[in-house]
Amino acid sequence: MKILASYNIKGGVGKTATAVNLAWLASREGYRTVIWDLDPQGAASFYFRIRPKVKGGAKGLLTGDRPLDEAVRATDYMGLDLIPADFSYRNLDVALQDARKPAKQLLRLMKPLADEYDFLILDASPNISLVSENIFNAADALLLPLIPTTLSVRTYRQLLSFFEKHPQKRLLLLPFFSMVDRRRGMHRELMDELPRKYPEILSTAIPYASQVEAMGSRRQPVGVFSSANHPIVQAYRSLWNEILNKL
Amino acid sequence: MSGAKRGPNQRGPQVLFYAVPARIRLKELVCRLVGACGLHELPAQRRHCTYLDTFDRAILQTDGVLIYLESEQDKHLLWRGQGRLQASLPIESQPRMADDLPPSRVGRELAKRMGIRALLPLLQTRQSLRRFVKLDDEDKTLLRLDLIDESVDHKRPHRYLAVESMIGYPKALKDLRDGLARCGCRPLPRDPSHDLFTDADVATQPAPPWNDYQLLPGERADVAARLILGKLRQEMQRNLDGTLKDLDSEFLHDFRVSVRRTRSLLGQIKGVFPQRRLQRFSEAFAWLGSITGPTRDLDVYLLTLPDYQARLPSQQGEALGALRDYLVQHQKSEQRALAKLLGGARYKKLMDDWGVFLAEPPPLRSHLPNAALPVVEVAGRRIWKLFRRVIREGRAISAQSPPEDLHELRKSCKKLRYLLEFFKGLYPEADIKLLVAELKQLQDNLGDYQDLAVQQASFEGFRGGMEKEAMLTERVDAALVHLVELLAEREAEVRKEFDEHFRRFEAKPVRRLFASLFKPSKADSPEDAQQVE
């Protein structure tokens, strides 16, 4: 099982849309996939119409009273399951601090799922914390949506300097441009400039699209309610193929 | 159950089937499903279903059912097994080989079952499907129920319900089961596709092994030989269609093995059939062996090409991809030529005449020395003779012996192996199993040694052939040269391992077991009674 985390220190960059749409595409290709909605806001759970509630909350999971696979719910799509968010995840950092090896607790919880799934996709909340460290320790790759703006690039630099201080040997960084609006000069300029500086940036860019916003009202991945030829669907498919090639 | 290690197939939705009682009208059932069970009906669908499996029923044998579904909306590959929906994959076209499946866990699981065999259409049906779902107050699906009318050739349809549960929502399933019980719907004990297979006379079991016959020790040798040869003829005919159509490479493989076994038996049981009558058939089976060889060789190289590529550094391995095109091209043309011959009059006449010969009743009196002898005596004597030959030839091999000597020993071993398999029913099963296993380890070594020599010559041949056809680039040439070097190195290693394998085969326990089972008493055959010690 490969663990992919959709992550960024900054919020509102398209993390949840990335996790949800890539997970859906993976399951369509026959990969047994599970999303863990780690964001207490529960946006991924909302998109799949699954109640953001885990019996026993974060504490129940960490103490082992409620094993993670008991929290798994099937989505409406074959081969795609979800571990819902829970409001108690807002205190996950505190709960983790009390455990032994606090930075490796989430990996421990996820291990029993390795026999069941091809991919576990984490939808992480936007910050850099003990939960994030757990994610870095557990994930095979970080999917990093970057809006081509100065602020977004700044948070990417912050993350890189964090990894300079705390190197992660086996963690693959897969940044890609997200919510791109080519009508904007800054977007065009940065998309031209940044890949030279950061060659790890993937070549697929996810455009800004009203279809992604419509996910909120439709409560479905874009591929379910859009044509297969729609540019946003094709962009996510191309991103998924690029990620698969990198793994 | 949580935290416990489950198999990879234990996570999919549970699928339950129910029979619709005859007494309940469809309209009433739908009313109850929607009313009492709280289901919502979705638009109806019509689907065309193609049930798929390999020739040896690899999917059905593991309690699975694989269906390629085509509707106006989409095309799906549906895999049910162990009471669960294992996969429902959107797919562009009907998959045939393992390579056509996705590289996911589901694809790998299916591929593991199929091996190198093709998925063949077993049965085609039409389904009219009314789909119902149970939703929660967020419109999340908690379970699905399909009311299906499925028919073969527009015959009276089978009507059944298929319930698909969803992980994490056990209460919805329990409520529906209770509701269905109240409607008088009873659970079906097995996947309804089996009833369709029965209706359409589709075999769900693989054919029994070709040598699944009973021999009595006292049976006349000519009667027993006819029985064995008849089974081999059946096996050839069973694999003929797949060989003609090149459905997968195993058809030709199994066809050829039956031809080889037939030739081996004809060559070894002397004095059972009149030689002048056998002569024609022996020549004809030699012809069958020779015409099927080139296609089989190319099949083998195509199947094993990925292994050869893996032995080379990655760039050279990739370069060898060009060899695939060359092999595919030649395999196609050899296959066409083979299909013409096997589909032609000569083959048909051979099989007809052979069938007539094998169906002849045994003569009451025979002038042939072994025809009327008990089969156990003729078989035992021959096996003992072959075993002694193997020991003699093996002991004569030294580090300086030429490859031809090992080749001869390999042939003797193969003959011995075939004899043990032909007549296994006459001896204790465990003893034969042990002897075959001991012989096999020696055969594997000798087979590898021979194959490695043949492969070097073949790859040299492919180099020449590709050059003639302007397909040989420098990179491909370098890869082929390197590969031949690697094969030569491996050949030398395998040669060194021979002694160890032969020593194991000629160890005292094996010799004793051979002697106890097959050594004739002095009175029976004084010339064979010499001790192999």
CSV table of N, CA and C in Angstrom, one decimal, chain A residues 1 27-32 46 48-51 67 69-70 72-78 81 112-118 219, chain B residues 2-3 5-8 11-13 85-90 102-106 108 136 138-141 144 166-169:
chain,number,residue,atom,x,y,z
A,1,MET,N,0.8,-1.2,0.0
A,1,MET,CA,0.0,0.0,0.0
A,1,MET,C,0.9,1.3,0.0
A,27,SER,N,-9.6,4.6,-7.8
A,27,SER,CA,-10.5,3.5,-7.7
A,27,SER,C,-11.1,3.1,-9.0
A,28,ARG,N,-11.3,4.0,-9.9
A,28,ARG,CA,-11.8,3.7,-11.3
A,28,ARG,C,-10.8,2.8,-12.0
A,29,GLU,N,-9.6,2.9,-11.7
A,29,GLU,CA,-8.6,2.1,-12.4
A,29,GLU,C,-8.4,0.7,-11.7
A,30,GLY,N,-9.2,0.5,-10.7
A,30,GLY,CA,-9.1,-0.8,-10.0
A,30,GLY,C,-8.3,-0.8,-8.8
A,31,TYR,N,-7.7,0.3,-8.4
A,31,TYR,CA,-6.9,0.4,-7.2
A,31,TYR,C,-7.8,0.5,-6.0
A,32,ARG,N,-7.7,-0.4,-5.1
A,32,ARG,CA,-8.5,-0.3,-3.9
A,32,ARG,C,-7.9,0.9,-3.0
A,46,PHE,N,-17.6,15.4,3.7
A,46,PHE,CA,-18.8,16.1,3.2
A,46,PHE,C,-19.0,15.8,1.7
A,48,PHE,N,-18.3,13.2,0.1
A,48,PHE,CA,-18.8,11.9,-0.1
A,48,PHE,C,-20.1,11.6,0.7
A,49,ARG,N,-20.6,12.7,1.3
A,49,ARG,CA,-21.9,12.6,2.0
A,49,ARG,C,-21.8,11.7,3.3
A,50,ILE,N,-20.6,11.6,3.8
A,50,ILE,CA,-20.4,10.7,5.0
A,50,ILE,C,-20.3,11.5,6.2
A,51,ARG,N,-21.0,11.2,7.2
A,51,ARG,CA,-21.1,11.9,8.5
A,51,ARG,C,-19.7,12.0,9.1
A,67,PRO,N,-10.1,0.4,16.6
A,67,PRO,CA,-9.2,0.3,15.5
A,67,PRO,C,-9.6,1.1,14.3
A,69,ASP,N,-9.7,0.5,11.2
A,69,ASP,CA,-10.6,-0.1,10.1
A,69,ASP,C,-12.0,-0.2,10.5
A,70,GLU,N,-12.3,-0.1,11.8
A,70,GLU,CA,-13.7,0.0,12.2
A,70,GLU,C,-14.4,1.3,11.8
A,72,VAL,N,-13.9,2.7,8.9
A,72,VAL,CA,-14.0,2.8,7.5
A,72,VAL,C,-15.4,2.7,7.0
A,73,ARG,N,-15.8,3.6,6.1
A,73,ARG,CA,-17.1,3.6,5.4
A,73,ARG,C,-16.9,3.5,3.9
A,74,ALA,N,-17.8,2.8,3.3
A,74,ALA,CA,-17.8,2.7,1.8
A,74,ALA,C,-18.3,4.0,1.3
A,75,THR,N,-17.7,4.6,0.3
A,75,THR,CA,-18.3,5.7,-0.4
A,75,THR,C,-19.3,5.1,-1.5
A,76,ASP,N,-19.9,6.0,-2.3
A,76,ASP,CA,-20.9,5.4,-3.3
A,76,ASP,C,-20.1,4.8,-4.5
A,77,TYR,N,-18.8,4.8,-4.4
A,77,TYR,CA,-18.0,4.3,-5.6
A,77,TYR,C,-17.3,3.1,-5.2
A,78,MET,N,-17.4,2.1,-6.1
A,78,MET,CA,-16.8,0.8,-5.9
A,78,MET,C,-15.3,0.9,-5.7
A,81,ASP,N,-13.1,3.8,-0.3
A,81,ASP,CA,-13.7,3.9,1.0
A,81,ASP,C,-13.1,5.2,1.7
A,112,PRO,N,-2.3,-1.7,9.7
A,112,PRO,CA,-3.2,-2.8,9.4
A,112,PRO,C,-4.0,-2.7,8.1
A,113,LEU,N,-4.1,-1.5,7.6
A,113,LEU,CA,-4.9,-1.4,6.3
A,113,LEU,C,-4.0,-1.8,5.1
A,114,ALA,N,-2.7,-2.0,5.3
A,114,ALA,CA,-1.8,-2.2,4.2
A,114,ALA,C,-2.2,-3.5,3.4
A,115,ASP,N,-2.8,-4.5,4.0
A,115,ASP,CA,-3.2,-5.7,3.3
A,115,ASP,C,-4.5,-5.5,2.5
A,116,GLU,N,-5.2,-4.4,2.7
A,116,GLU,CA,-6.5,-4.2,2.1
A,116,GLU,C,-6.5,-3.3,0.9
A,117,TYR,N,-5.6,-2.3,0.9
A,117,TYR,CA,-5.7,-1.3,-0.1
A,117,TYR,C,-4.4,-1.1,-0.9
A,118,ASP,N,-4.6,-0.6,-2.1
A,118,ASP,CA,-3.4,-0.2,-2.9
A,118,ASP,C,-2.9,1.2,-2.5
A,219,ARG,N,-21.7,17.4,-4.3
A,219,ARG,CA,-21.1,16.4,-3.3
A,219,ARG,C,-20.7,15.1,-4.0
B,2,SER,N,-11.7,-6.6,13.7
B,2,SER,CA,-10.8,-5.5,13.4
B,2,SER,C,-9.4,-5.8,13.8
B,3,GLY,N,-8.5,-5.2,13.0
B,3,GLY,CA,-7.1,-5.4,13.3
B,3,GLY,C,-6.6,-6.8,12.9
B,5,LYS,N,-5.7,-9.8,10.4
B,5,LYS,CA,-5.2,-9.8,9.0
B,5,LYS,C,-6.3,-10.5,8.1
B,6,ARG,N,-6.8,-9.8,7.2
B,6,ARG,CA,-7.8,-10.4,6.3
B,6,ARG,C,-7.1,-10.5,4.9
B,7,GLY,N,-7.7,-11.5,4.1
B,7,GLY,CA,-7.2,-11.6,2.8
B,7,GLY,C,-7.5,-10.4,1.9
B,8,PRO,N,-6.9,-10.3,0.8
B,8,PRO,CA,-7.1,-9.1,0.0
B,8,PRO,C,-8.5,-9.0,-0.6
B,11,ARG,N,-12.6,-7.3,1.7
B,11,ARG,CA,-13.0,-6.0,2.0
B,11,ARG,C,-14.2,-5.5,1.1
B,12,GLY,N,-14.3,-6.1,-0.1
B,12,GLY,CA,-15.4,-5.7,-1.0
B,12,GLY,C,-16.8,-5.8,-0.4
B,13,PRO,N,-17.7,-5.1,-1.0
B,13,PRO,CA,-19.1,-5.2,-0.5
B,13,PRO,C,-19.6,-6.6,-0.6
B,85,LEU,N,-18.4,-8.5,-3.8
B,85,LEU,CA,-18.1,-7.9,-5.1
B,85,LEU,C,-16.7,-7.5,-5.0
B,86,GLN,N,-15.9,-8.2,-5.8
B,86,GLN,CA,-14.4,-8.0,-5.7
B,86,GLN,C,-14.0,-6.8,-6.5
B,87,ALA,N,-14.7,-6.5,-7.7
B,87,ALA,CA,-14.3,-5.4,-8.5
B,87,ALA,C,-15.4,-5.1,-9.4
B,88,SER,N,-15.6,-3.8,-9.7
B,88,SER,CA,-16.5,-3.4,-10.8
B,88,SER,C,-15.7,-2.3,-11.5
B,89,LEU,N,-15.0,-2.6,-12.6
B,89,LEU,CA,-14.0,-1.7,-13.2
B,89,LEU,C,-14.5,-1.2,-14.5
B,90,PRO,N,-14.5,0.1,-14.7
B,90,PRO,CA,-14.8,0.6,-16.1
B,90,PRO,C,-13.7,0.1,-17.0
B,102,PRO,N,-6.0,-4.0,-15.3
B,102,PRO,CA,-5.2,-2.9,-14.6
B,102,PRO,C,-4.1,-3.4,-13.7
B,103,PRO,N,-3.1,-2.6,-13.5
B,103,PRO,CA,-2.0,-3.1,-12.7
B,103,PRO,C,-2.3,-3.0,-11.2
B,104,SER,N,-3.5,-2.8,-10.8
B,104,SER,CA,-3.9,-2.7,-9.4
B,104,SER,C,-3.9,-4.1,-8.7
B,105,ARG,N,-4.2,-4.1,-7.4
B,105,ARG,CA,-4.3,-5.3,-6.6
B,105,ARG,C,-5.3,-6.2,-7.2
B,106,VAL,N,-6.5,-5.7,-7.6
B,106,VAL,CA,-7.6,-6.5,-8.2
B,106,VAL,C,-7.1,-7.1,-9.5
B,108,ARG,N,-4.0,-7.7,-10.3
B,108,ARG,CA,-3.0,-8.7,-10.0
B,108,ARG,C,-3.6,-10.0,-9.5
B,136,ASP,N,-29.4,7.6,2.9
B,136,ASP,CA,-29.7,8.2,4.3
B,136,ASP,C,-30.2,9.7,4.0
B,138,GLU,N,-28.6,12.3,4.0
B,138,GLU,CA,-27.7,13.1,3.2
B,138,GLU,C,-27.6,12.6,1.7
B,139,ASP,N,-28.5,11.7,1.4
B,139,ASP,CA,-28.5,11.0,0.1
B,139,ASP,C,-27.3,10.2,-0.2
B,140,LYS,N,-26.7,9.7,0.9
B,140,LYS,CA,-25.6,8.8,0.8
B,140,LYS,C,-26.2,7.4,0.6
B,141,THR,N,-25.6,6.6,-0.4
B,141,THR,CA,-26.1,5.3,-0.6
B,141,THR,C,-25.6,4.3,0.5
B,144,ARG,N,-27.4,-1.3,-2.2
B,144,ARG,CA,-28.0,-1.3,-3.5
B,144,ARG,C,-28.8,-2.6,-3.6
B,166,MET,N,-22.8,-2.2,1.9
B,166,MET,CA,-21.7,-1.3,1.9
B,166,MET,C,-21.0,-1.3,3.2
B,167,ILE,N,-19.7,-1.3,3.2
B,167,ILE,CA,-19.0,-1.4,4.5
B,167,ILE,C,-19.3,-0.2,5.4
B,168,GLY,N,-19.5,-0.5,6.6
B,168,GLY,CA,-19.8,0.6,7.6
B,168,GLY,C,-21.3,0.9,7.8
B,169,TYR,N,-22.1,0.1,7.0
B,169,TYR,CA,-23.6,0.4,7.2
B,169,TYR,C,-24.3,-1.0,7.4
